[in-house]
Coordinates of C-alpha atoms and ligand atoms in Angstrom, one line a residue:
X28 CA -8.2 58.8 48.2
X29 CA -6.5 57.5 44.8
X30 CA -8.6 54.7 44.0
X31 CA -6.8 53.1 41.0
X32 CA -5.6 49.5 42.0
X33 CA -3.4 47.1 40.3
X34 CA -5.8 44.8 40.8
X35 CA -9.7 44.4 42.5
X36 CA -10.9 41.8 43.9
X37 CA -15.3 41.4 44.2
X38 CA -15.8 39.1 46.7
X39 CA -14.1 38.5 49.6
X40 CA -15.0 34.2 49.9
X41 CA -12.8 31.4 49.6
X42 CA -11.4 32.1 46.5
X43 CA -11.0 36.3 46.4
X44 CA -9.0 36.4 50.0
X45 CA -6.7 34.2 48.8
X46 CA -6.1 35.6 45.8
X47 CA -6.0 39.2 47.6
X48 CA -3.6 38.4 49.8
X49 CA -1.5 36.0 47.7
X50 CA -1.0 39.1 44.7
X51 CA -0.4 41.5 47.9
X52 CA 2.0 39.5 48.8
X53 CA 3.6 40.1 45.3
X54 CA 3.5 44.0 46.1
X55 CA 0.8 44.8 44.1
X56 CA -1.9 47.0 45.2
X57 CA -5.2 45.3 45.8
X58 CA -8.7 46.4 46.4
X59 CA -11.5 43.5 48.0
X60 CA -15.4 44.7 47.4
X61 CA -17.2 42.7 49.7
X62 CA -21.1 43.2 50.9
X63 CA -21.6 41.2 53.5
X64 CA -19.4 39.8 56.1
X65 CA -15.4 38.9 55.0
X66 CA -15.0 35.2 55.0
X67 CA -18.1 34.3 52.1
X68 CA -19.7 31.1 52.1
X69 CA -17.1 28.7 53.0
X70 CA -16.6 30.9 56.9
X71 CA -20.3 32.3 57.3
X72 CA -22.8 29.7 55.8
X73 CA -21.4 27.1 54.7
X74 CA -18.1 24.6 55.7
X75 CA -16.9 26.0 59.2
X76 CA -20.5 26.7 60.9
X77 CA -21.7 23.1 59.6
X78 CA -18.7 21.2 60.0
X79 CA -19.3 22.8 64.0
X80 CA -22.6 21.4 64.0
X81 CA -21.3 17.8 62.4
X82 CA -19.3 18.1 65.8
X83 CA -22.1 18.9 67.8
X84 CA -24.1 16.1 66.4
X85 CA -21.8 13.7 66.9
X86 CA -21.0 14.3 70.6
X87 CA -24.8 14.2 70.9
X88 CA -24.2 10.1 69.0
X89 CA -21.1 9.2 71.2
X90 CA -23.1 10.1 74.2
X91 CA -26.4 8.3 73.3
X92 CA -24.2 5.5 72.3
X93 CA -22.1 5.7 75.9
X94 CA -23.7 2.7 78.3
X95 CA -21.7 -0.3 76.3
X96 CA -18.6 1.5 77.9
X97 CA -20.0 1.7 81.2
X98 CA -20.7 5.5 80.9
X99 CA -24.5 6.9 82.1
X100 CA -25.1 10.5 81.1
X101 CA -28.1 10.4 83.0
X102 CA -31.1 12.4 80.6
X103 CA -29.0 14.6 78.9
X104 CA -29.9 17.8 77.4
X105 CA -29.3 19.2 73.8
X106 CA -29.5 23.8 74.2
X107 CA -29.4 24.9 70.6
X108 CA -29.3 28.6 71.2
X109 CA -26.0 28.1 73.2
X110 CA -24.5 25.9 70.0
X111 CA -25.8 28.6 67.8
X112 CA -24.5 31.3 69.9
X113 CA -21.3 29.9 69.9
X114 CA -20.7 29.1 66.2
X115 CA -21.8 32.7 65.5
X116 CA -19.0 34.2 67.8
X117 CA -16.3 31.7 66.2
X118 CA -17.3 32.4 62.7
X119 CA -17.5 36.6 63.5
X120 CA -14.2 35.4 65.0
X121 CA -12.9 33.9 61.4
X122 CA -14.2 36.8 59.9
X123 CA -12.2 39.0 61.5
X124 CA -9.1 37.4 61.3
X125 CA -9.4 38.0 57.3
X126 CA -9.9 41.2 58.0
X127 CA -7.1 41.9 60.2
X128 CA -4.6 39.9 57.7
X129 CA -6.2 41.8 55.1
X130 CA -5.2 45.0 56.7
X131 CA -2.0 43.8 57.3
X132 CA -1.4 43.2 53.5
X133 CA -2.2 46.6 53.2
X134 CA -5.4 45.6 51.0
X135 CA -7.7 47.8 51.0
X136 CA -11.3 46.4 52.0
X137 CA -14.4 48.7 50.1
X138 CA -17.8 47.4 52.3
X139 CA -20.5 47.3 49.8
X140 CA -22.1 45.4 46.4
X141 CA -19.7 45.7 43.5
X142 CA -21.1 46.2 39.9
X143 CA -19.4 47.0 36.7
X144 CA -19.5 50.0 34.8
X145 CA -16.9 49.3 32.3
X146 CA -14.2 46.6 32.0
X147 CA -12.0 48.2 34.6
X148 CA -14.6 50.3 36.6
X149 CA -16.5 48.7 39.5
X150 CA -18.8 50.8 41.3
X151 CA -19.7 50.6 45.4
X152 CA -23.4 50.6 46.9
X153 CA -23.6 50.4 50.5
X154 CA -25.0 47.7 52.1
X155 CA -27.5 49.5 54.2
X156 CA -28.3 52.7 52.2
X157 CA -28.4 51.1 48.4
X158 CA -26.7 54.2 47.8
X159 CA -23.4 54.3 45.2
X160 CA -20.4 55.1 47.9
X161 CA -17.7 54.7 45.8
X162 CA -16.1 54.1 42.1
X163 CA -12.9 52.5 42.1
X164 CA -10.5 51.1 39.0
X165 CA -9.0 48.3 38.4
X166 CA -6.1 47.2 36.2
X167 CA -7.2 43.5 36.2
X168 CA -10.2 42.8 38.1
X169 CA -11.1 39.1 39.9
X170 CA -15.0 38.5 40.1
X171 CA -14.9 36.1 43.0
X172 CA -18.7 36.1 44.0
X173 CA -19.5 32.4 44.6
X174 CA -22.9 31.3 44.5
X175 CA -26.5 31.0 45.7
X176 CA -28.9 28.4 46.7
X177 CA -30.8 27.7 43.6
X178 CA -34.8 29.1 43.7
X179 CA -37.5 27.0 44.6
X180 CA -41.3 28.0 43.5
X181 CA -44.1 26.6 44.9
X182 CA -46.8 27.8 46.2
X183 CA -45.9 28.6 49.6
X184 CA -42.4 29.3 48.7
X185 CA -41.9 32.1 51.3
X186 CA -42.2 29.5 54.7
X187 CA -39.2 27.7 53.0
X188 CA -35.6 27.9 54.3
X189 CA -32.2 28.0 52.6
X190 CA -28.5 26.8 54.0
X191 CA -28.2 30.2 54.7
X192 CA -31.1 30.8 56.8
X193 CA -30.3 27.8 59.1
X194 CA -27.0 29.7 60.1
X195 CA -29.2 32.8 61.1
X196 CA -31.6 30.6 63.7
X197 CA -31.6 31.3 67.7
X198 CA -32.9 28.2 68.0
X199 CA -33.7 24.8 66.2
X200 CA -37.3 23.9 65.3
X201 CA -38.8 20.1 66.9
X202 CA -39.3 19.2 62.5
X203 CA -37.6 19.4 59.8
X204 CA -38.4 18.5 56.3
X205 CA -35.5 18.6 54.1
X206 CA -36.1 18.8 50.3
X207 CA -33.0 17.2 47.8
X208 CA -30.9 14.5 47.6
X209 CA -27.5 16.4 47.4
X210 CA -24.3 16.3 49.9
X211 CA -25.8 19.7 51.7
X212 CA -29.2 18.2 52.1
X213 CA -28.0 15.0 53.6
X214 CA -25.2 16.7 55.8
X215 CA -28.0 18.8 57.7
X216 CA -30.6 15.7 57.6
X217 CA -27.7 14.3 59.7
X218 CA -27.0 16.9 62.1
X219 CA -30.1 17.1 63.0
X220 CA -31.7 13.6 63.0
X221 CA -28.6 13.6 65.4
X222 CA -29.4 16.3 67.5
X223 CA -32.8 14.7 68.2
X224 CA -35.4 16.9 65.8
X225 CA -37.4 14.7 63.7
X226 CA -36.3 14.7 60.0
X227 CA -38.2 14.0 56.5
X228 CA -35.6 14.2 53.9
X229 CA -37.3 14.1 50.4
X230 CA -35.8 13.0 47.1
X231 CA -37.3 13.0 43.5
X232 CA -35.0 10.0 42.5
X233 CA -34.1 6.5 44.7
X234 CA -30.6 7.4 44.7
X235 CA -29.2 10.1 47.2
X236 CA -25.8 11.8 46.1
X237 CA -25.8 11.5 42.4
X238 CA -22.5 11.3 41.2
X239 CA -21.0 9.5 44.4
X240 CA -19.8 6.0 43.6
X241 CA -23.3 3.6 44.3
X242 CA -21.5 1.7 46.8
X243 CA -21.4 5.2 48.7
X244 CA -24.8 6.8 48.6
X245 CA -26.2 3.1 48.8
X246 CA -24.7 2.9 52.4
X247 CA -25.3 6.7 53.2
X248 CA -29.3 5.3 52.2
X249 CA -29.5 2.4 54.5
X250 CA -27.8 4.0 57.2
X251 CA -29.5 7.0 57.7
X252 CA -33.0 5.7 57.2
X253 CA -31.8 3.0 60.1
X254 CA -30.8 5.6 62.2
X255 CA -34.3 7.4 62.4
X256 CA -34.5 9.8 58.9
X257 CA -37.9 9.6 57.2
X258 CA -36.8 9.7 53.3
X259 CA -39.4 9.9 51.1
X260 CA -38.0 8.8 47.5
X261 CA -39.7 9.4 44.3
X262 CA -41.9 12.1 45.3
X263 CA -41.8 16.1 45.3
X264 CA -43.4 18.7 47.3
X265 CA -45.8 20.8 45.8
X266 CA -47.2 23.0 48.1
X267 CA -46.6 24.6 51.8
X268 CA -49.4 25.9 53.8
X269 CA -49.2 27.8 57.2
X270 CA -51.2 26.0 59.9
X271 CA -51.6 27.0 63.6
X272 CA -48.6 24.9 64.4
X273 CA -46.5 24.8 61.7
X274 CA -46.4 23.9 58.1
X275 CA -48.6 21.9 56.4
X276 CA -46.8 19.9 53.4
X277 CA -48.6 19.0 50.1
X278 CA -46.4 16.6 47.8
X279 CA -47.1 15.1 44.0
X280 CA -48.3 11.5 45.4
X281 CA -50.6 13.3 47.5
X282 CA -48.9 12.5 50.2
X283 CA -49.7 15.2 53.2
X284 CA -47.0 15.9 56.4
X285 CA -46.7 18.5 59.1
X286 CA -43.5 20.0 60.2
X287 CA -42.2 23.1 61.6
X288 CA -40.1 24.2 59.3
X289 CA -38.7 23.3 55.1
X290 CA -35.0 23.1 54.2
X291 CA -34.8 23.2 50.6
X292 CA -31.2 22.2 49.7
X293 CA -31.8 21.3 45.8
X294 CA -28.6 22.9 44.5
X295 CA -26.9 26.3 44.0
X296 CA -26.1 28.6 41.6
X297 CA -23.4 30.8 40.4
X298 CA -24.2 34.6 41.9
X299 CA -23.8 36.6 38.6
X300 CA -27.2 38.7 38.2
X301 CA -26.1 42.0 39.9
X302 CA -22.9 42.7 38.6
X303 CA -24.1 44.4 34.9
X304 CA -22.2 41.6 32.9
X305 CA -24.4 41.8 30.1
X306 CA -23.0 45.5 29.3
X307 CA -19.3 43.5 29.3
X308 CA -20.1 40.6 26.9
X309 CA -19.1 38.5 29.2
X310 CA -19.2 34.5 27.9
X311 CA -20.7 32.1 29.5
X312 CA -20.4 28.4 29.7
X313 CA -24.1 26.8 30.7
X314 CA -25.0 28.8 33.8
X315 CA -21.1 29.4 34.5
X316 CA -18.6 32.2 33.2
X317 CA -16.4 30.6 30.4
X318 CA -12.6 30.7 31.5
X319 CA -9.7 29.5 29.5
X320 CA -7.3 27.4 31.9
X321 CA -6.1 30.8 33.7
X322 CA -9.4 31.4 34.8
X323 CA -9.0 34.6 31.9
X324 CA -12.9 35.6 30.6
X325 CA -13.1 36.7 27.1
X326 CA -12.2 40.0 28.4
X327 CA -8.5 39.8 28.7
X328 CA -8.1 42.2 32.4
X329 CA -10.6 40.2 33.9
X330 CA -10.9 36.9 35.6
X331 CA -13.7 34.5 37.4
X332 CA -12.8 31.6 40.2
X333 CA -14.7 29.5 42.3
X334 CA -18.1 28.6 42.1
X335 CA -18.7 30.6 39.6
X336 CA -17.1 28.4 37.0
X337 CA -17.8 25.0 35.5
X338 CA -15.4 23.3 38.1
X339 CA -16.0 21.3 41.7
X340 CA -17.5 24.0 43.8
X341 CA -15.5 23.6 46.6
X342 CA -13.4 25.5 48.8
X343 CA -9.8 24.3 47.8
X344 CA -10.5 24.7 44.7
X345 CA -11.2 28.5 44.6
X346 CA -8.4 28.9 47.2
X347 CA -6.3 27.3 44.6
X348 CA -7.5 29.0 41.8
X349 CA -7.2 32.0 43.5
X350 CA -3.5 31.3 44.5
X351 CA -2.7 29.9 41.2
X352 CA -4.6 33.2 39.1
X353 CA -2.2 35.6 42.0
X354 CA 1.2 34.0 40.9
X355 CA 0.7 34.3 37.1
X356 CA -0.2 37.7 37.4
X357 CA 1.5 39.0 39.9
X358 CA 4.3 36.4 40.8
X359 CA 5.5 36.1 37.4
X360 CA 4.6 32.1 37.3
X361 CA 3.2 30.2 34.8
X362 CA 0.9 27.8 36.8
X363 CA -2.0 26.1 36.7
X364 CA -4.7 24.6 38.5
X365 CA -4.0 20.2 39.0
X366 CA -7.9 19.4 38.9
X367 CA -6.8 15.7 38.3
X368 CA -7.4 13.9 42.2
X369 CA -9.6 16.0 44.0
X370 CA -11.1 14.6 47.1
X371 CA -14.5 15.5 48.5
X372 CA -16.3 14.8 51.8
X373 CA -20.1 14.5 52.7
X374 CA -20.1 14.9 56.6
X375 CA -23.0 12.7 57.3
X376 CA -22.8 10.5 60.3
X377 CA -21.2 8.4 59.3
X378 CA -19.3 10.7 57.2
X379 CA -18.2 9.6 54.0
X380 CA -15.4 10.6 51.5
X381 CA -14.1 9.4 47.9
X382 CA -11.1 10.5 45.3
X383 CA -10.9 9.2 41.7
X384 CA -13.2 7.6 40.2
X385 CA -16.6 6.3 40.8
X386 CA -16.9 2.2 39.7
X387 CA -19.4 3.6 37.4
X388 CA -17.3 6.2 36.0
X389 CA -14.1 3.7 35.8
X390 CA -16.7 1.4 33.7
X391 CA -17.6 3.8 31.2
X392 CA -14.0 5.0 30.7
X393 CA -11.8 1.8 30.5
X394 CA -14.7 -0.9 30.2
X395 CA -15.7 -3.8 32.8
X396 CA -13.5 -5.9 32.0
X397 CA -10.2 -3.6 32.3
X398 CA -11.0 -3.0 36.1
X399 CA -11.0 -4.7 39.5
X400 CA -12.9 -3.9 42.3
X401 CA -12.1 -4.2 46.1
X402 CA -14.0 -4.2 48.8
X403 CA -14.5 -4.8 52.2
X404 CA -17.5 -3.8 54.4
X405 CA -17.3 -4.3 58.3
X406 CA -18.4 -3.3 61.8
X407 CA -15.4 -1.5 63.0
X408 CA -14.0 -2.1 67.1
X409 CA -15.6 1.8 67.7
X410 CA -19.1 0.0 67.4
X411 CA -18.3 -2.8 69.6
X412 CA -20.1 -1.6 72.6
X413 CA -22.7 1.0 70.7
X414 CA -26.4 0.0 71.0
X415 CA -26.9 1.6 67.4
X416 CA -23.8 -0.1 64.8
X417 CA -23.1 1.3 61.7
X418 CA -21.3 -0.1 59.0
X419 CA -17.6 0.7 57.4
X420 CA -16.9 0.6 53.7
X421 CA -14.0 0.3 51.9
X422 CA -13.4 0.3 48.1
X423 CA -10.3 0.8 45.4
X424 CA -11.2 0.5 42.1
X425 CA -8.0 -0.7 40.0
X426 CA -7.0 -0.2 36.5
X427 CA -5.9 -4.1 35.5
X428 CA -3.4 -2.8 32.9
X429 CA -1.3 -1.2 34.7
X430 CA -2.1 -1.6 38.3
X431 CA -3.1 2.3 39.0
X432 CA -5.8 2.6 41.8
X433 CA -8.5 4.9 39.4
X434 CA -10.5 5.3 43.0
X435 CA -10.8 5.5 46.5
X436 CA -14.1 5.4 48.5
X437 CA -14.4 5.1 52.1
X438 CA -18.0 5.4 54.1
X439 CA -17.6 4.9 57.8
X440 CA -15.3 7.1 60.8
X441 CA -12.7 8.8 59.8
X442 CA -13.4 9.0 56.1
X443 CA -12.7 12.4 55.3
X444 CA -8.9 12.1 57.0
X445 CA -8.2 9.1 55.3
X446 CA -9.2 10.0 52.1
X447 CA -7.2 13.2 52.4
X448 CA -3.9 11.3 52.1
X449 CA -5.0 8.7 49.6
X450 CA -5.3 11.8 47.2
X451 CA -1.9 12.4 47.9
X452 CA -1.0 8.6 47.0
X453 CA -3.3 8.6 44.1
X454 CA -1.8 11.8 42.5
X455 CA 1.4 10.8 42.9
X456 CA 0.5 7.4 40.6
X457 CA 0.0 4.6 42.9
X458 CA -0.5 1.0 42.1
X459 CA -2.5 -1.4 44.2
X460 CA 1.4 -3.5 44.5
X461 CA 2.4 -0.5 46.3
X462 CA -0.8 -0.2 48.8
X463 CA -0.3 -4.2 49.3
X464 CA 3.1 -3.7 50.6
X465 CA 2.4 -1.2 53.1
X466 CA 2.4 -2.0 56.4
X467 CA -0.9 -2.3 57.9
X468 CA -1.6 0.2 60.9
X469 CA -3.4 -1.7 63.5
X470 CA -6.1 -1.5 64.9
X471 CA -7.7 1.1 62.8
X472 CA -10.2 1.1 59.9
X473 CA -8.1 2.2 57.3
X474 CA -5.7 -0.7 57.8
X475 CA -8.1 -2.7 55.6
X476 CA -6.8 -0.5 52.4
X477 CA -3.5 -2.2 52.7
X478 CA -5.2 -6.0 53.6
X479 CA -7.7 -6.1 50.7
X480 CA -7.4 -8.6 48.2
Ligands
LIG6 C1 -24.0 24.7 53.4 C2 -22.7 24.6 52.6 C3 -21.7 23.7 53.1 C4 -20.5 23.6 52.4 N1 -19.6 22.7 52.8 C5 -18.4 22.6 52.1 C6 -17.4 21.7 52.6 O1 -17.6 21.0 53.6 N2 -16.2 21.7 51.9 C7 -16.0 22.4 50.8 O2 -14.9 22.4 50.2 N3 -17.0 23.3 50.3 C8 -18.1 23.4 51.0 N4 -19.1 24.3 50.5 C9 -18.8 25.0 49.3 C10 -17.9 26.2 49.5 O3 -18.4 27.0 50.6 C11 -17.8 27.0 48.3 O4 -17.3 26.2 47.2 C12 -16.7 28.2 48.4 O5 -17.1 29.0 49.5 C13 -16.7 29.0 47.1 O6 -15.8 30.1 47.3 P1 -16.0 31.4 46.4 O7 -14.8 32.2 46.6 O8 -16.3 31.0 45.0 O9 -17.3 32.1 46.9 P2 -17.8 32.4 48.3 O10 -17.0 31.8 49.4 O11 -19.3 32.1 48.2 O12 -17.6 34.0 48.4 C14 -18.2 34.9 47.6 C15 -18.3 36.2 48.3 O13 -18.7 37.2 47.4 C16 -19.6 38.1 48.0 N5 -20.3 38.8 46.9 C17 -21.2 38.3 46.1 N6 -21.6 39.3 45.2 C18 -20.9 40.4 45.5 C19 -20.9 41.7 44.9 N7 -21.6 42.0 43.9 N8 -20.1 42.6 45.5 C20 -19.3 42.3 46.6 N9 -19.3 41.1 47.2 C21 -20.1 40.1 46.6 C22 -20.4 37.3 48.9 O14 -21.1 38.0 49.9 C23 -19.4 36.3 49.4 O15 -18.8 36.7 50.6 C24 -20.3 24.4 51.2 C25 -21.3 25.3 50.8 C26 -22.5 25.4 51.5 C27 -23.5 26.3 51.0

């Protein structure tokens, strides 16, 4: 088999597939390393399977919440090996649609850990034998190898669970205590709280997703402790103990709690130890690999994307970069990656999504006094009948010299699809003049982005 390669791709995630096919697509000839199922974090343990779940959770609200409308569901019944079972099939489902577009790109897919043996050599070792299957070369070669959940030690450490080990369950436990304050660890402290198992969430701060505009994580806070979520602020655990049924739970204060099972979601990081980098001088930025605005390393032939470099970790953006890295090196295109408006999305329940900037963010950039804030918070109609009412809230955070809207925050239904195309109003310059005269849609809850004043 000649296995020299315009270019090869580690990692077949988010990023690497689309930057596989996109420079296949350009006629080059492209190799994808990938160890474990094709899809990476985004299809296998991470978006798709939870965003499923988020659906499941919230059938599991709309029916609890049914009897205002004159709809009895009688005692229903939550089965969490047939959800499970299910989202497995769709996401081996995903997975092999890559594949099969893969194939049909002529790419050629290597199954096995890639590491480096010089700047254009990347050597195979099978998944199951951890034996070297294969040595192939690369003109230019993508690392693409997204990233980890971040190590916890404690004493105890091996009862604790991952996001990754939740997508692997049969079944869900009757407890949950979920450590960190972060969008994963509040997502699942959702879903579940949701899909009635009893949930501890515990934070080492007051304030649950740093970096979210206050307004935001303040009413993520208030809601989700009023829907049932024990969160224990200012406090750690320290210690996990196996007990005759279950876990016992030792934190700083003192503080002792039984569950079944830990979820530690305090962070991730990028998945770099295996790939014998060191030998490359490879430079890093912090924990990330430092990239110049092409995504190039200091190695000229080879390039990083996704989350392992100092950008959002999300999905869109590796696609992007990926997309974006395929057309300047393949496509003869001199692009690169708009990082200006990106809009993010915590699927809680309610979910809640932003783009722009934060009020305190606006603050620190153009002063108090150069903003204006609006903002409306409200029981939308969908509530009208629910026994448990949550709260909407809206929030545009203006730039008083010229009338640009800096940011736009929504917590309540619908967030993440409204959001979605304020991005697209906000990067293309929008001033609150223009939101004002838009026609309102009515009745919705977005309407009120148009009505504030
Ligand atoms: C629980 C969870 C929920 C998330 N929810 C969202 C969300 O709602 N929206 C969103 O935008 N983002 C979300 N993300 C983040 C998103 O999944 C990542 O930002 C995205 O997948 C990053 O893509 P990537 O290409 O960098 O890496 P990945 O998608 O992680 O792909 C990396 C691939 O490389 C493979 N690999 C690693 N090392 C090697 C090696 N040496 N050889 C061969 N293969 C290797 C891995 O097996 C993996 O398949 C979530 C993440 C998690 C964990």
């Amino acid at each position: 088999m000649d296995n020299n390669f315009d270019l090869v791709v580690i990692g077949a995630g988010s990023g690497g597939l689309a930057a596989a096919k996109r420079a296949a697509s350009y006629g080059a000839k492209v190799a994808i390393v990938e160890g474990s199922l094709i899809g990476g974090t985004c299809v296998i343990r991470g978006c798709v399977p939870k965003k499923l779940m988020v659906y499941a959770a919230n059938s599991n609200n709309n029916i609890l919440n049914s009897e205002g409308y004159g709809l009895f569901c009688g005692d229903t019944f939550f089965n969490s090996e047939i959800l499970l079972q299910n989202i497995k099939k769709e996401v081996f489902r995903l997975s092999e649609m890559h594949l099969n577009s893969l194939n049909k790109l002529n790419v050629k897919v290597f199954d096995g850990w890639g590491k480096f043996v010089d700047k254009n050599h990347i050597e195979i070792t099978c998944t199951k034998t951890k034996t070297i299957i294969n040595k192939i070369r690369g003109e230019k070669i993508l690392i693409s190898v997204g990233g980890k959940p971040k190590e916890f030690v404690i004493q105890g450490s091996e009862f604790l669970w991952s996001s990754n080990d939740i997508f692997k369950l049969n079944k869900f436990p009757s407890s949950l205590l979920i450590v960190g304050g972060g969008y994963i660890a509040c997502e699942f402290a959702c879903i579940f709280n949701n899909l009635g198992i009893e949930v501890t969430q515990v934070i080492r701060s007051k304030k649950l997703l740093n970096g979210f505009d206050t307004d935001l994580s303040t009413s993520l806070k208030e809601t989700i402790m009023n829907a049932g979520i024990n969160l224990i602020c200012d406090d750690e655990l320290s210690k996990v103990s196996k007990i005759k049924d279950g876990l016992e739970l030792n934190f700083k204060s003192g503080l002792i709690k039984l569950a079944d099972n830990v979820l530690i979601a305090t962070g991730r990081v990028p998945n770099l130890s295996d790939l014998n980098l060191e030998s490359l001088g490879l430079e890093k930025r912090g924990k990330y690999l430092k990239v110049n605005k092409y995504n190039q390393t200091n190695k000229s032939n080879i390039f990083a994307i996704g989350d392992i470099v100092d950008k959002p970790n999300l999905t869109p953006v590796a696609i992007e970069q990926g997309r974006v890295f395929a057309d300047n090196v393949f496509g003869g295109l001199n692009r690169i990656v708009n990082y200006k408006y990106i809009p993010k999305a915590v699927f809680t329940i309610p979910e809640l999504a932003t783009v722009g900037l934060s009020e305190e963010e606006a603050i620190q950039k153009f002063t108090k006094e150069k903003i204006k804030i609006f903002k409306c918070k409200f029981i939308s109609m969908s509530n009208t009948f629910k026994n448990k009412k949550s709260y909407s809230l809206l929030k545009l955070i203006v730039n008083k010299t010229d009338d640009k809207i800096l940011g736009c925050h929504m917590f309540g239904e619908s967030s993440s699809e409204i959001i979605q195309m304020a991005a697209v109003a906000l990067n293309s310059g929008v001033t609150k003049k223009e939101f004002d005269m838009t026609m309102a849609l009515h009745p919705s809850v977005s309407e009120e982005f148009v009505t504030m004043y």
